[in-house]
GROMACS .gro file of N, CA and C in nm:
model
  522
    1MET      N    1  18.788   4.648  -3.002
    1MET     CA    2  18.650   4.685  -2.992
    1MET      C    3  18.620   4.725  -2.846
    2ILE      N    4  18.549   4.834  -2.828
    2ILE     CA    5  18.516   4.883  -2.696
    2ILE      C    6  18.397   4.803  -2.640
    3PRO      N    7  18.408   4.750  -2.518
    3PRO     CA    8  18.297   4.674  -2.461
    3PRO      C    9  18.176   4.767  -2.441
    4SER      N   10  18.057   4.716  -2.468
    4SER     CA   11  17.935   4.787  -2.446
    4SER      C   12  17.867   4.735  -2.319
    5LEU      N   13  17.844   4.822  -2.227
    5LEU     CA   14  17.780   4.781  -2.101
    5LEU      C   15  17.632   4.759  -2.124
    6GLN      N   16  17.584   4.639  -2.092
    6GLN     CA   17  17.444   4.607  -2.113
    6GLN      C   18  17.358   4.635  -1.990
    7ARG      N   19  17.416   4.607  -1.872
    7ARG     CA   20  17.346   4.635  -1.746
    7ARG      C   21  17.448   4.703  -1.654
    8VAL      N   22  17.401   4.800  -1.581
    8VAL     CA   23  17.491   4.877  -1.495
    8VAL      C   24  17.426   4.897  -1.357
    9THR      N   25  17.505   4.874  -1.251
    9THR     CA   26  17.463   4.910  -1.117
    9THR      C   27  17.552   5.028  -1.074
   10THR      N   28  17.490   5.134  -1.029
   10THR     CA   29  17.562   5.254  -0.986
   10THR      C   30  17.542   5.271  -0.837
   11GLU      N   31  17.652   5.288  -0.763
   11GLU     CA   32  17.645   5.303  -0.620
   11GLU      C   33  17.763   5.384  -0.564
   12TYR      N   34  17.740   5.448  -0.454
   12TYR     CA   35  17.846   5.516  -0.380
   12TYR      C   36  17.913   5.415  -0.290
   13VAL      N   37  18.047   5.415  -0.290
   13VAL     CA   38  18.125   5.325  -0.204
   13VAL      C   39  18.202   5.407  -0.103
   14GLU      N   40  18.159   5.401   0.022
   14GLU     CA   41  18.216   5.487   0.126
   14GLU      C   42  18.366   5.469   0.146
   15THR      N   43  18.414   5.345   0.145
   15THR     CA   44  18.556   5.324   0.172
   15THR      C   45  18.647   5.382   0.060
   16GLU      N   46  18.591   5.397  -0.059
   16GLU     CA   47  18.665   5.459  -0.168
   16GLU      C   48  18.632   5.609  -0.186
   17ASP      N   49  18.519   5.650  -0.128
   17ASP     CA   50  18.464   5.784  -0.150
   17ASP      C   51  18.456   5.812  -0.299
   18ARG      N   52  18.400   5.716  -0.369
   18ARG     CA   53  18.383   5.727  -0.517
   18ARG      C   54  18.251   5.660  -0.554
   19ILE      N   55  18.211   5.686  -0.676
   19ILE     CA   56  18.096   5.620  -0.737
   19ILE      C   57  18.149   5.499  -0.816
   20ARG      N   58  18.087   5.387  -0.793
   20ARG     CA   59  18.125   5.264  -0.866
   20ARG      C   60  18.015   5.227  -0.961
   21LEU      N   61  18.053   5.199  -1.086
   21LEU     CA   62  17.964   5.144  -1.188
   21LEU      C   63  18.006   4.998  -1.210
   22ASN      N   64  17.924   4.908  -1.170
   22ASN     CA   65  17.949   4.763  -1.203
   22ASN      C   66  17.867   4.739  -1.329
   23GLY      N   67  17.939   4.703  -1.436
   23GLY     CA   68  17.872   4.684  -1.563
   23GLY      C   69  17.895   4.548  -1.623
   24LEU      N   70  17.791   4.492  -1.685
   24LEU     CA   71  17.801   4.366  -1.754
   24LEU      C   72  17.820   4.390  -1.901
   25ALA      N   73  17.932   4.338  -1.954
   25ALA     CA   74  17.965   4.356  -2.097
   25ALA      C   75  18.017   4.224  -2.152
   26ASP      N   76  17.943   4.167  -2.245
   26ASP     CA   77  17.987   4.041  -2.308
   26ASP      C   78  18.026   3.936  -2.207
   27GLU      N   79  17.941   3.912  -2.109
   27GLU     CA   80  17.960   3.812  -2.005
   27GLU      C   81  18.075   3.843  -1.908
   28ASP      N   82  18.140   3.956  -1.924
   28ASP     CA   83  18.242   4.000  -1.828
   28ASP      C   84  18.182   4.108  -1.742
   29THR      N   85  18.228   4.119  -1.623
   29THR     CA   86  18.183   4.228  -1.531
   29THR      C   87  18.298   4.326  -1.520
   30LEU      N   88  18.270   4.454  -1.540
   30LEU     CA   89  18.365   4.560  -1.523
   30LEU      C   90  18.326   4.641  -1.401
   31CYS      N   91  18.429   4.688  -1.329
   31CYS     CA   92  18.410   4.773  -1.211
   31CYS      C   93  18.478   4.903  -1.245
   32ILE      N   94  18.394   5.004  -1.273
   32ILE     CA   95  18.447   5.132  -1.324
   32ILE      C   96  18.418   5.239  -1.217
   33TRP      N   97  18.521   5.316  -1.183
   33TRP     CA   98  18.512   5.412  -1.074
   33TRP      C   99  18.506   5.554  -1.127
   34LEU      N  100  18.421   5.639  -1.066
   34LEU     CA  101  18.410   5.778  -1.098
   34LEU      C  102  18.451   5.863  -0.978
   35SER      N  103  18.540   5.954  -0.995
   35SER     CA  104  18.574   6.048  -0.889
   35SER      C  105  18.466   6.155  -0.881
   36LYS      N  106  18.464   6.228  -0.770
   36LYS     CA  107  18.367   6.336  -0.752
   36LYS      C  108  18.389   6.444  -0.860
   37ARG      N  109  18.514   6.479  -0.884
   37ARG     CA  110  18.545   6.582  -0.983
   37ARG      C  111  18.491   6.545  -1.120
   38LEU      N  112  18.517   6.422  -1.164
   38LEU     CA  113  18.472   6.381  -1.296
   38LEU      C  114  18.321   6.362  -1.297
   39ALA      N  115  18.265   6.311  -1.191
   39ALA     CA  116  18.117   6.297  -1.184
   39ALA      C  117  18.050   6.434  -1.196
   40ASP      N  118  18.103   6.535  -1.130
   40ASP     CA  119  18.045   6.669  -1.141
   40ASP      C  120  18.047   6.720  -1.285
   41ARG      N  121  18.157   6.695  -1.353
   41ARG     CA  122  18.166   6.739  -1.494
   41ARG      C  123  18.069   6.660  -1.581
   42LEU      N  124  18.056   6.534  -1.555
   42LEU     CA  125  17.963   6.448  -1.630
   42LEU      C  126  17.818   6.494  -1.607
   43VAL      N  127  17.784   6.518  -1.483
   43VAL     CA  128  17.650   6.566  -1.448
   43VAL      C  129  17.619   6.695  -1.522
   44THR      N  130  17.709   6.790  -1.522
   44THR     CA  131  17.689   6.917  -1.589
   44THR      C  132  17.667   6.898  -1.738
   45ALA      N  133  17.747   6.815  -1.801
   45ALA     CA  134  17.734   6.794  -1.944
   45ALA      C  135  17.601   6.724  -1.981
   46VAL      N  136  17.569   6.620  -1.905
   46VAL     CA  137  17.445   6.544  -1.936
   46VAL      C  138  17.322   6.628  -1.908
   47THR      N  139  17.315   6.699  -1.797
   47THR     CA  140  17.195   6.777  -1.765
   47THR      C  141  17.181   6.893  -1.865
   48GLN      N  142  17.292   6.950  -1.913
   48GLN     CA  143  17.283   7.055  -2.013
   48GLN      C  144  17.227   6.998  -2.145
   49LEU      N  145  17.265   6.878  -2.179
   49LEU     CA  146  17.208   6.815  -2.301
   49LEU      C  147  17.059   6.795  -2.283
   50LEU      N  148  17.013   6.753  -2.168
   50LEU     CA  149  16.871   6.734  -2.146
   50LEU      C  150  16.798   6.872  -2.150
   51GLU      N  151  16.860   6.972  -2.097
   51GLU     CA  152  16.798   7.106  -2.100
   51GLU      C  153  16.782   7.159  -2.242
   52GLN      N  154  16.873   7.125  -2.330
   52GLN     CA  155  16.865   7.170  -2.471
   52GLN      C  156  16.744   7.115  -2.540
   53GLN      N  157  16.688   7.005  -2.493
   53GLN     CA  158  16.568   6.952  -2.553
   53GLN      C  159  16.448   7.044  -2.529
   54HIS      N  160  16.457   7.131  -2.431
   54HIS     CA  161  16.347   7.222  -2.396
   54HIS      C  162  16.387   7.368  -2.412
   55VAL      N  163  16.477   7.393  -2.509
   55VAL     CA  164  16.533   7.527  -2.522
   55VAL      C  165  16.429   7.633  -2.558
   56GLU      N  166  16.320   7.597  -2.626
   56GLU     CA  167  16.220   7.692  -2.667
   56GLU      C  168  16.125   7.734  -2.555
   57GLN      N  169  16.127   7.659  -2.445
   57GLN     CA  170  16.031   7.685  -2.336
   57GLN      C  171  16.082   7.804  -2.250
   58ALA      N  172  15.987   7.875  -2.187
   58ALA     CA  173  16.023   7.975  -2.089
   58ALA      C  174  16.092   7.906  -1.973
   59GLU      N  175  16.183   7.979  -1.905
   59GLU     CA  176  16.265   7.918  -1.801
   59GLU      C  177  16.185   7.843  -1.692
   60GLY      N  178  16.081   7.906  -1.642
   60GLY     CA  179  15.997   7.839  -1.538
   60GLY      C  180  15.929   7.715  -1.589
   61VAL      N  181  15.873   7.724  -1.710
   61VAL     CA  182  15.808   7.610  -1.770
   61VAL      C  183  15.908   7.500  -1.799
   62LYS      N  184  16.026   7.536  -1.850
   62LYS     CA  185  16.131   7.439  -1.880
   62LYS      C  186  16.171   7.361  -1.754
   63ASN      N  187  16.192   7.434  -1.644
   63ASN     CA  188  16.232   7.368  -1.518
   63ASN      C  189  16.123   7.275  -1.468
   64ASP      N  190  15.998   7.317  -1.482
   64ASP     CA  191  15.885   7.230  -1.441
   64ASP      C  192  15.880   7.102  -1.527
   65LEU      N  193  15.898   7.117  -1.657
   65LEU     CA  194  15.899   6.999  -1.747
   65LEU      C  195  16.015   6.905  -1.716
   66LEU      N  196  16.132   6.965  -1.694
   66LEU     CA  197  16.248   6.881  -1.663
   66LEU      C  198  16.230   6.808  -1.529
   67SER      N  199  16.178   6.878  -1.431
   67SER     CA  200  16.151   6.821  -1.299
   67SER      C  201  16.048   6.707  -1.308
   68PHE      N  202  15.941   6.733  -1.383
   68PHE     CA  203  15.839   6.632  -1.403
   68PHE      C  204  15.895   6.507  -1.471
   69SER      N  205  15.978   6.527  -1.571
   69SER     CA  206  16.040   6.415  -1.644
   69SER      C  207  16.129   6.334  -1.547
   70GLN      N  208  16.199   6.402  -1.458
   70GLN     CA  209  16.282   6.330  -1.360
   70GLN      C  210  16.200   6.253  -1.262
   71GLN      N  211  16.084   6.308  -1.219
   71GLN     CA  212  15.995   6.234  -1.129
   71GLN      C  213  15.946   6.107  -1.196
   72ALA      N  214  15.907   6.119  -1.320
   72ALA     CA  215  15.858   6.000  -1.393
   72ALA      C  216  15.968   5.895  -1.402
   73ALA      N  217  16.093   5.940  -1.431
   73ALA     CA  218  16.202   5.847  -1.444
   73ALA      C  219  16.232   5.779  -1.310
   74GLN      N  220  16.218   5.854  -1.203
   74GLN     CA  221  16.240   5.797  -1.070
   74GLN      C  222  16.137   5.690  -1.039
   75GLN      N  223  16.014   5.715  -1.073
   75GLN     CA  224  15.910   5.614  -1.052
   75GLN      C  225  15.933   5.491  -1.133
   76ARG      N  226  15.980   5.505  -1.257
   76ARG     CA  227  16.010   5.390  -1.343
   76ARG      C  228  16.126   5.309  -1.279
   77THR      N  229  16.224   5.378  -1.227
   77THR     CA  230  16.341   5.310  -1.168
   77THR      C  231  16.298   5.225  -1.051
   78GLN      N  232  16.211   5.279  -0.966
   78GLN     CA  233  16.162   5.205  -0.851
   78GLN      C  234  16.079   5.084  -0.895
   79ARG      N  235  16.000   5.099  -0.998
   79ARG     CA  236  15.914   4.996  -1.046
   79ARG      C  237  15.993   4.881  -1.118
   80ASP      N  238  16.096   4.922  -1.193
   80ASP     CA  239  16.165   4.827  -1.278
   80ASP      C  240  16.296   4.772  -1.216
   81ALA      N  241  16.309   4.776  -1.087
   81ALA     CA  242  16.432   4.734  -1.021
   81ALA      C  243  16.469   4.590  -1.055
   82GLU      N  244  16.597   4.567  -1.081
   82GLU     CA  245  16.650   4.431  -1.109
   82GLU      C  246  16.760   4.401  -1.010
   83GLU      N  247  16.809   4.282  -1.017
   83GLU     CA  248  16.923   4.242  -0.933
   83GLU      C  249  17.045   4.323  -0.970
   84PRO      N  250  17.123   4.368  -0.871
   84PRO     CA  251  17.243   4.445  -0.900
   84PRO      C  252  17.349   4.357  -0.971
   85VAL      N  253  17.434   4.424  -1.051
   85VAL     CA  254  17.546   4.354  -1.117
   85VAL      C  255  17.654   4.339  -1.012
   86ALA      N  256  17.711   4.220  -0.995
   86ALA     CA  257  17.815   4.196  -0.897
   86ALA      C  258  17.945   4.265  -0.938
   87ALA      N  259  18.023   4.308  -0.838
   87ALA     CA  260  18.151   4.372  -0.862
   87ALA      C  261  18.247   4.275  -0.931
   88ALA      N  262  18.337   4.329  -1.012
   88ALA     CA  263  18.437   4.248  -1.081
   88ALA      C  264  18.537   4.190  -0.984
   89VAL      N  265  18.590   4.076  -1.018
   89VAL     CA  266  18.689   4.012  -0.930
   89VAL      C  267  18.829   4.019  -0.991
   90LYS      N  268  18.841   4.036  -1.120
   90LYS     CA  269  18.972   4.046  -1.184
   90LYS      C  270  19.025   4.187  -1.167
   91PRO      N  271  19.149   4.205  -1.118
   91PRO     CA  272  19.204   4.338  -1.099
   91PRO      C  273  19.204   4.424  -1.224
   92GLU      N  274  19.230   4.362  -1.339
   92GLU     CA  275  19.235   4.438  -1.464
   92GLU      C  276  19.099   4.484  -1.508
   93ALA      N  277  18.993   4.431  -1.452
   93ALA     CA  278  18.857   4.467  -1.486
   93ALA      C  279  18.803   4.583  -1.399
   94SER      N  280  18.887   4.635  -1.312
   94SER     CA  281  18.853   4.745  -1.223
   94SER      C  282  18.944   4.865  -1.251
   95TRP      N  283  18.885   4.980  -1.287
   95TRP     CA  284  18.968   5.094  -1.320
   95TRP      C  285  18.895   5.228  -1.301
   96LEU      N  286  18.976   5.334  -1.291
   96LEU     CA  287  18.925   5.468  -1.269
   96LEU      C  288  18.902   5.543  -1.400
   97VAL      N  289  18.787   5.602  -1.415
   97VAL     CA  290  18.757   5.679  -1.537
   97VAL      C  291  18.835   5.811  -1.529
   98LEU      N  292  18.907   5.842  -1.636
   98LEU     CA  293  18.982   5.971  -1.644
   98LEU      C  294  18.912   6.071  -1.733
   99SER      N  295  18.832   6.018  -1.829
   99SER     CA  296  18.755   6.109  -1.916
   99SER      C  297  18.632   6.037  -1.969
  100VAL      N  298  18.538   6.117  -2.012
  100VAL     CA  299  18.413   6.062  -2.070
  100VAL      C  300  18.385   6.138  -2.198
  101GLN      N  301  18.362   6.065  -2.305
  101GLN     CA  302  18.322   6.124  -2.433
  101GLN      C  303  18.172   6.103  -2.446
  102ILE      N  304  18.096   6.210  -2.467
  102ILE     CA  305  17.953   6.199  -2.474
  102ILE      C  306  17.908   6.226  -2.617
  103THR      N  307  17.830   6.137  -2.672
  103THR     CA  308  17.776   6.152  -2.807
  103THR      C  309  17.624   6.148  -2.798
  104PRO      N  310  17.558   6.264  -2.814
  104PRO     CA  311  17.413   6.265  -2.809
  104PRO      C  312  17.347   6.240  -2.944
  105THR      N  313  17.231   6.179  -2.941
  105THR     CA  314  17.143   6.171  -3.058
  105THR      C  315  17.009   6.224  -3.010
  106PRO      N  316  16.911   6.242  -3.099
  106PRO     CA  317  16.782   6.295  -3.052
  106PRO      C  318  16.715   6.213  -2.945
  107HIS      N  319  16.737   6.081  -2.945
  107HIS     CA  320  16.664   5.993  -2.853
  107HIS      C  321  16.754   5.910  -2.763
  108SER      N  322  16.886   5.932  -2.767
  108SER     CA  323  16.976   5.851  -2.684
  108SER      C  324  17.104   5.928  -2.658
  109LEU      N  325  17.188   5.865  -2.576
  109LEU     CA  326  17.314   5.923  -2.537
  109LEU      C  327  17.415   5.810  -2.527
  110ARG      N  328  17.531   5.829  -2.585
  110ARG     CA  329  17.640   5.730  -2.571
  110ARG      C  330  17.750   5.794  -2.492
  111MET      N  331  17.791   5.727  -2.386
  111MET     CA  332  17.903   5.774  -2.306
  111MET      C  333  18.016   5.674  -2.319
  112THR      N  334  18.133   5.720  -2.364
  112THR     CA  335  18.248   5.634  -2.372
  112THR      C  336  18.336   5.670  -2.254
  113LEU      N  337  18.349   5.574  -2.163
  113LEU     CA  338  18.426   5.592  -2.039
  113LEU      C  339  18.567   5.548  -2.069
  114VAL      N  340  18.663   5.636  -2.037
  114VAL     CA  341  18.803   5.609  -2.074
  114VAL      C  342  18.893   5.614  -1.950
  115GLY      N  343  18.974   5.509  -1.935
  115GLY     CA  344  19.070   5.500  -1.826
  115GLY      C  345  19.206   5.542  -1.874
  116LYS      N  346  19.312   5.485  -1.814
  116LYS     CA  347  19.445   5.532  -1.840
  116LYS      C  348  19.509   5.466  -1.967
  117ASN      N  349  19.452   5.359  -2.020
  117ASN     CA  350  19.509   5.296  -2.138
  117ASN      C  351  19.399   5.244  -2.231
  118ASP      N  352  19.437   5.192  -2.345
  118ASP     CA  353  19.340   5.150  -2.445
  118ASP      C  354  19.255   5.030  -2.399
  119GLN      N  355  19.300   4.953  -2.305
  119GLN     CA  356  19.223   4.842  -2.253
  119GLN      C  357  19.113   4.890  -2.154
  120GLN      N  358  19.127   5.012  -2.107
  120GLN     CA  359  19.033   5.065  -2.010
  120GLN      C  360  18.934   5.162  -2.076
  121LYS      N  361  18.842   5.099  -2.151
  121LYS     CA  362  18.736   5.175  -2.217
  121LYS      C  363  18.609   5.094  -2.210
  122ALA      N  364  18.497   5.163  -2.201
  122ALA     CA  365  18.367   5.096  -2.207
  122ALA      C  366  18.266   5.198  -2.257
  123GLU      N  367  18.165   5.147  -2.327
  123GLU     CA  368  18.056   5.235  -2.374
  123GLU      C  369  17.930   5.204  -2.301
  124LEU      N  370  17.857   5.310  -2.271
  124LEU     CA  371  17.726   5.300  -2.208
  124LEU      C  372  17.627   5.374  -2.300
  125ASN      N  373  17.540   5.300  -2.364
  125ASN     CA  374  17.438   5.356  -2.453
  125ASN      C  375  17.304   5.354  -2.385
  126MET      N  376  17.239   5.469  -2.376
  126MET     CA  377  17.111   5.476  -2.304
  126MET      C  378  17.012   5.565  -2.383
  127GLY      N  379  16.888   5.520  -2.384
  127GLY     CA  380  16.783   5.608  -2.430
  127GLY      C  381  16.762   5.721  -2.330
  128ILE      N  382  16.696   5.830  -2.372
  128ILE     CA  383  16.684   5.947  -2.285
  128ILE      C  384  16.611   5.910  -2.155
  129GLY      N  385  16.512   5.824  -2.162
  129GLY     CA  386  16.444   5.781  -2.039
  129GLY      C  387  16.538   5.714  -1.943
  130ASN      N  388  16.625   5.627  -1.992
  130ASN     CA  389  16.725   5.561  -1.907
  130ASN      C  390  16.830   5.660  -1.856
  131VAL      N  391  16.864   5.758  -1.936
  131VAL     CA  392  16.956   5.864  -1.888
  131VAL      C  393  16.895   5.931  -1.768
  132ARG      N  394  16.768   5.964  -1.776
  132ARG     CA  395  16.701   6.033  -1.662
  132ARG      C  396  16.699   5.940  -1.540
  133GLN      N  397  16.669   5.814  -1.562
  133GLN     CA  398  16.672   5.721  -1.446
  133GLN      C  399  16.813   5.713  -1.384
  134TRP      N  400  16.914   5.705  -1.469
  134TRP     CA  401  17.050   5.697  -1.419
  134TRP      C  402  17.089   5.825  -1.343
  135LEU      N  403  17.041   5.939  -1.391
  135LEU     CA  404  17.071   6.064  -1.317
  135LEU      C  405  17.009   6.060  -1.178
  136ASN      N  406  16.887   6.004  -1.165
  136ASN     CA  407  16.826   5.992  -1.033
  136ASN      C  408  16.909   5.902  -0.943
  137ILE      N  409  16.958   5.794  -0.997
  137ILE     CA  410  17.042   5.700  -0.921
  137ILE      C  411  17.171   5.768  -0.880
  138LEU      N  412  17.233   5.840  -0.973
  138LEU     CA  413  17.356   5.910  -0.946
  138LEU      C  414  17.335   6.016  -0.840
  139PHE      N  415  17.226   6.091  -0.849
  139PHE     CA  416  17.192   6.196  -0.750
  139PHE      C  417  17.178   6.131  -0.611
  140SER      N  418  17.114   6.020  -0.606
  140SER     CA  419  17.100   5.945  -0.481
  140SER      C  420  17.233   5.902  -0.423
  141ALA      N  421  17.325   5.861  -0.512
  141ALA     CA  422  17.460   5.822  -0.469
  141ALA      C  423  17.532   5.943  -0.411
  142TYR      N  424  17.516   6.059  -0.472
  142TYR     CA  425  17.576   6.184  -0.421
  142TYR      C  426  17.522   6.208  -0.278
  143LYS      N  427  17.393   6.194  -0.262
  143LYS     CA  428  17.333   6.216  -0.129
  143LYS      C  429  17.386   6.116  -0.027
  144ARG      N  430  17.399   5.992  -0.068
  144ARG     CA  431  17.448   5.890   0.022
  144ARG      C  432  17.591   5.918   0.065
  145GLY      N  433  17.672   5.968  -0.026
  145GLY     CA  434  17.811   6.002   0.004
  145GLY      C  435  17.826   6.138   0.068
  146GLN      N  436  17.714   6.210   0.088
  146GLN     CA  437  17.718   6.345   0.143
  146GLN      C  438  17.804   6.436   0.062
  147TRP      N  439  17.803   6.416  -0.071
  147TRP     CA  440  17.876   6.502  -0.161
  147TRP      C  441  17.791   6.626  -0.189
  148SER      N  442  17.858   6.734  -0.215
  148SER     CA  443  17.790   6.859  -0.254
  148SER      C  444  17.714   6.833  -0.387
  149THR      N  445  17.593   6.887  -0.395
  149THR     CA  446  17.516   6.873  -0.519
  149THR      C  447  17.511   7.004  -0.592
  150ASP      N  448  17.609   7.090  -0.573
  150ASP     CA  449  17.612   7.222  -0.642
  150ASP      C  450  17.619   7.205  -0.795
  151ALA      N  451  17.674   7.099  -0.846
  151ALA     CA  452  17.685   7.078  -0.990
  151ALA      C  453  17.549   7.043  -1.054
  152TRP      N  454  17.453   7.004  -0.970
  152TRP     CA  455  17.323   6.962  -1.019
  152TRP      C  456  17.229   7.080  -1.040
  153PRO      N  457  17.151   7.080  -1.147
  153PRO     CA  458  17.057   7.190  -1.171
  153PRO      C  459  16.938   7.184  -1.072
  154GLU      N  460  16.874   7.300  -1.060
  154GLU     CA  461  16.758   7.311  -0.965
  154GLU      C  462  16.650   7.210  -0.993
  155TRP      N  463  16.626   7.180  -1.119
  155TRP     CA  464  16.516   7.089  -1.150
  155TRP      C  465  16.544   6.946  -1.100
  156MET      N  466  16.670   6.913  -1.070
  156MET     CA  467  16.696   6.784  -1.012
  156MET      C  468  16.668   6.791  -0.862
  157HIS      N  469  16.703   6.900  -0.799
  157HIS     CA  470  16.681   6.918  -0.656
  157HIS      C  471  16.532   6.925  -0.621
  158SER      N  472  16.454   6.987  -0.710
  158SER     CA  473  16.317   7.020  -0.675
  158SER      C  474  16.227   6.897  -0.656
  159HIS      N  475  16.255   6.787  -0.721
  159HIS     CA  476  16.168   6.671  -0.710
  159HIS      C  477  16.224   6.565  -0.615
  160PHE      N  478  16.348   6.581  -0.573
  160PHE     CA  479  16.416   6.475  -0.499
  160PHE      C  480  16.396   6.494  -0.348
  161THR      N  481  16.342   6.392  -0.283
  161THR     CA  482  16.322   6.395  -0.140
  161THR      C  483  16.386   6.268  -0.081
  162PRO      N  484  16.421   6.272   0.046
  162PRO     CA  485  16.480   6.147   0.108
  162PRO      C  486  16.389   6.027   0.089
  163LYS      N  487  16.258   6.046   0.102
  163LYS     CA  488  16.164   5.934   0.088
  163LYS      C  489  16.169   5.880  -0.056
  164ALA      N  490  16.179   5.972  -0.153
  164ALA     CA  491  16.183   5.931  -0.296
  164ALA      C  492  16.315   5.855  -0.323
  165ALA      N  493  16.417   5.881  -0.248
  165ALA     CA  494  16.548   5.816  -0.272
  165ALA      C  495  16.550   5.670  -0.227
  166GLN      N  496  16.456   5.632  -0.140
  166GLN     CA  497  16.456   5.496  -0.092
  166GLN      C  498  16.437   5.399  -0.209
  167GLY      N  499  16.527   5.302  -0.213
  167GLY     CA  500  16.516   5.201  -0.320
  167GLY      C  501  16.573   5.242  -0.453
  168VAL      N  502  16.635   5.364  -0.459
  168VAL     CA  503  16.687   5.411  -0.586
  168VAL      C  504  16.840   5.408  -0.586
  169GLU      N  505  16.902   5.388  -0.471
  169GLU     CA  506  17.043   5.408  -0.458
  169GLU      C  507  17.130   5.317  -0.544
  170SER      N  508  17.089   5.198  -0.571
  170SER     CA  509  17.175   5.104  -0.636
  170SER      C  510  17.101   5.024  -0.741
  171LYS      N  511  17.035   5.091  -0.827
  171LYS     CA  512  16.954   5.019  -0.932
  171LYS      C  513  17.031   5.009  -1.061
  172LYS      N  514  16.987   4.921  -1.145
  172LYS     CA  515  17.046   4.902  -1.277
  172LYS      C  516  16.964   4.975  -1.383
  173ILE      N  517  17.035   5.011  -1.486
  173ILE     CA  518  16.968   5.069  -1.603
  173ILE      C  519  17.003   4.974  -1.720
  174HIS      N  520  16.907   4.939  -1.797
  174HIS     CA  521  16.912   4.856  -1.919
  174HIS      C  522  16.843   4.733  -1.892
   0.00000   0.00000   0.00000
């Protein structure tokens, strides 16, 4: 059975130059790492899925709606901040994601994070609002790591300011 992450802390770790997801699953803590290359692919896939929700809108209106939705998610993240999930201490509980399987539904998204073997899998199920909050946190992690944000759509850039990023860098979703 694939562990389901109930709470996740997302942060950039400078010494690794990677994004770390510390996730709580069935009383165990997993430390899951995302490379820049895979994070870019994940960002593209997730933001395209969100854009499909507004496919009937004119491009300018669609970008405004998407940007507004991201602003609202960012405000919820700042308001609903919880204690971060501690990093895993068992070596086998820390692994690098090699692929992500994304399964969308009308109101949620399931990401299956896959490492190098069958023991290195975890699921992250989020409602669309939580997906948007997580994207804000991930975008902030990119900024903190001084990573290029070329993979991110304009509607993510348009609402994000350094002041808005304060307090968003390492929040939990769920």
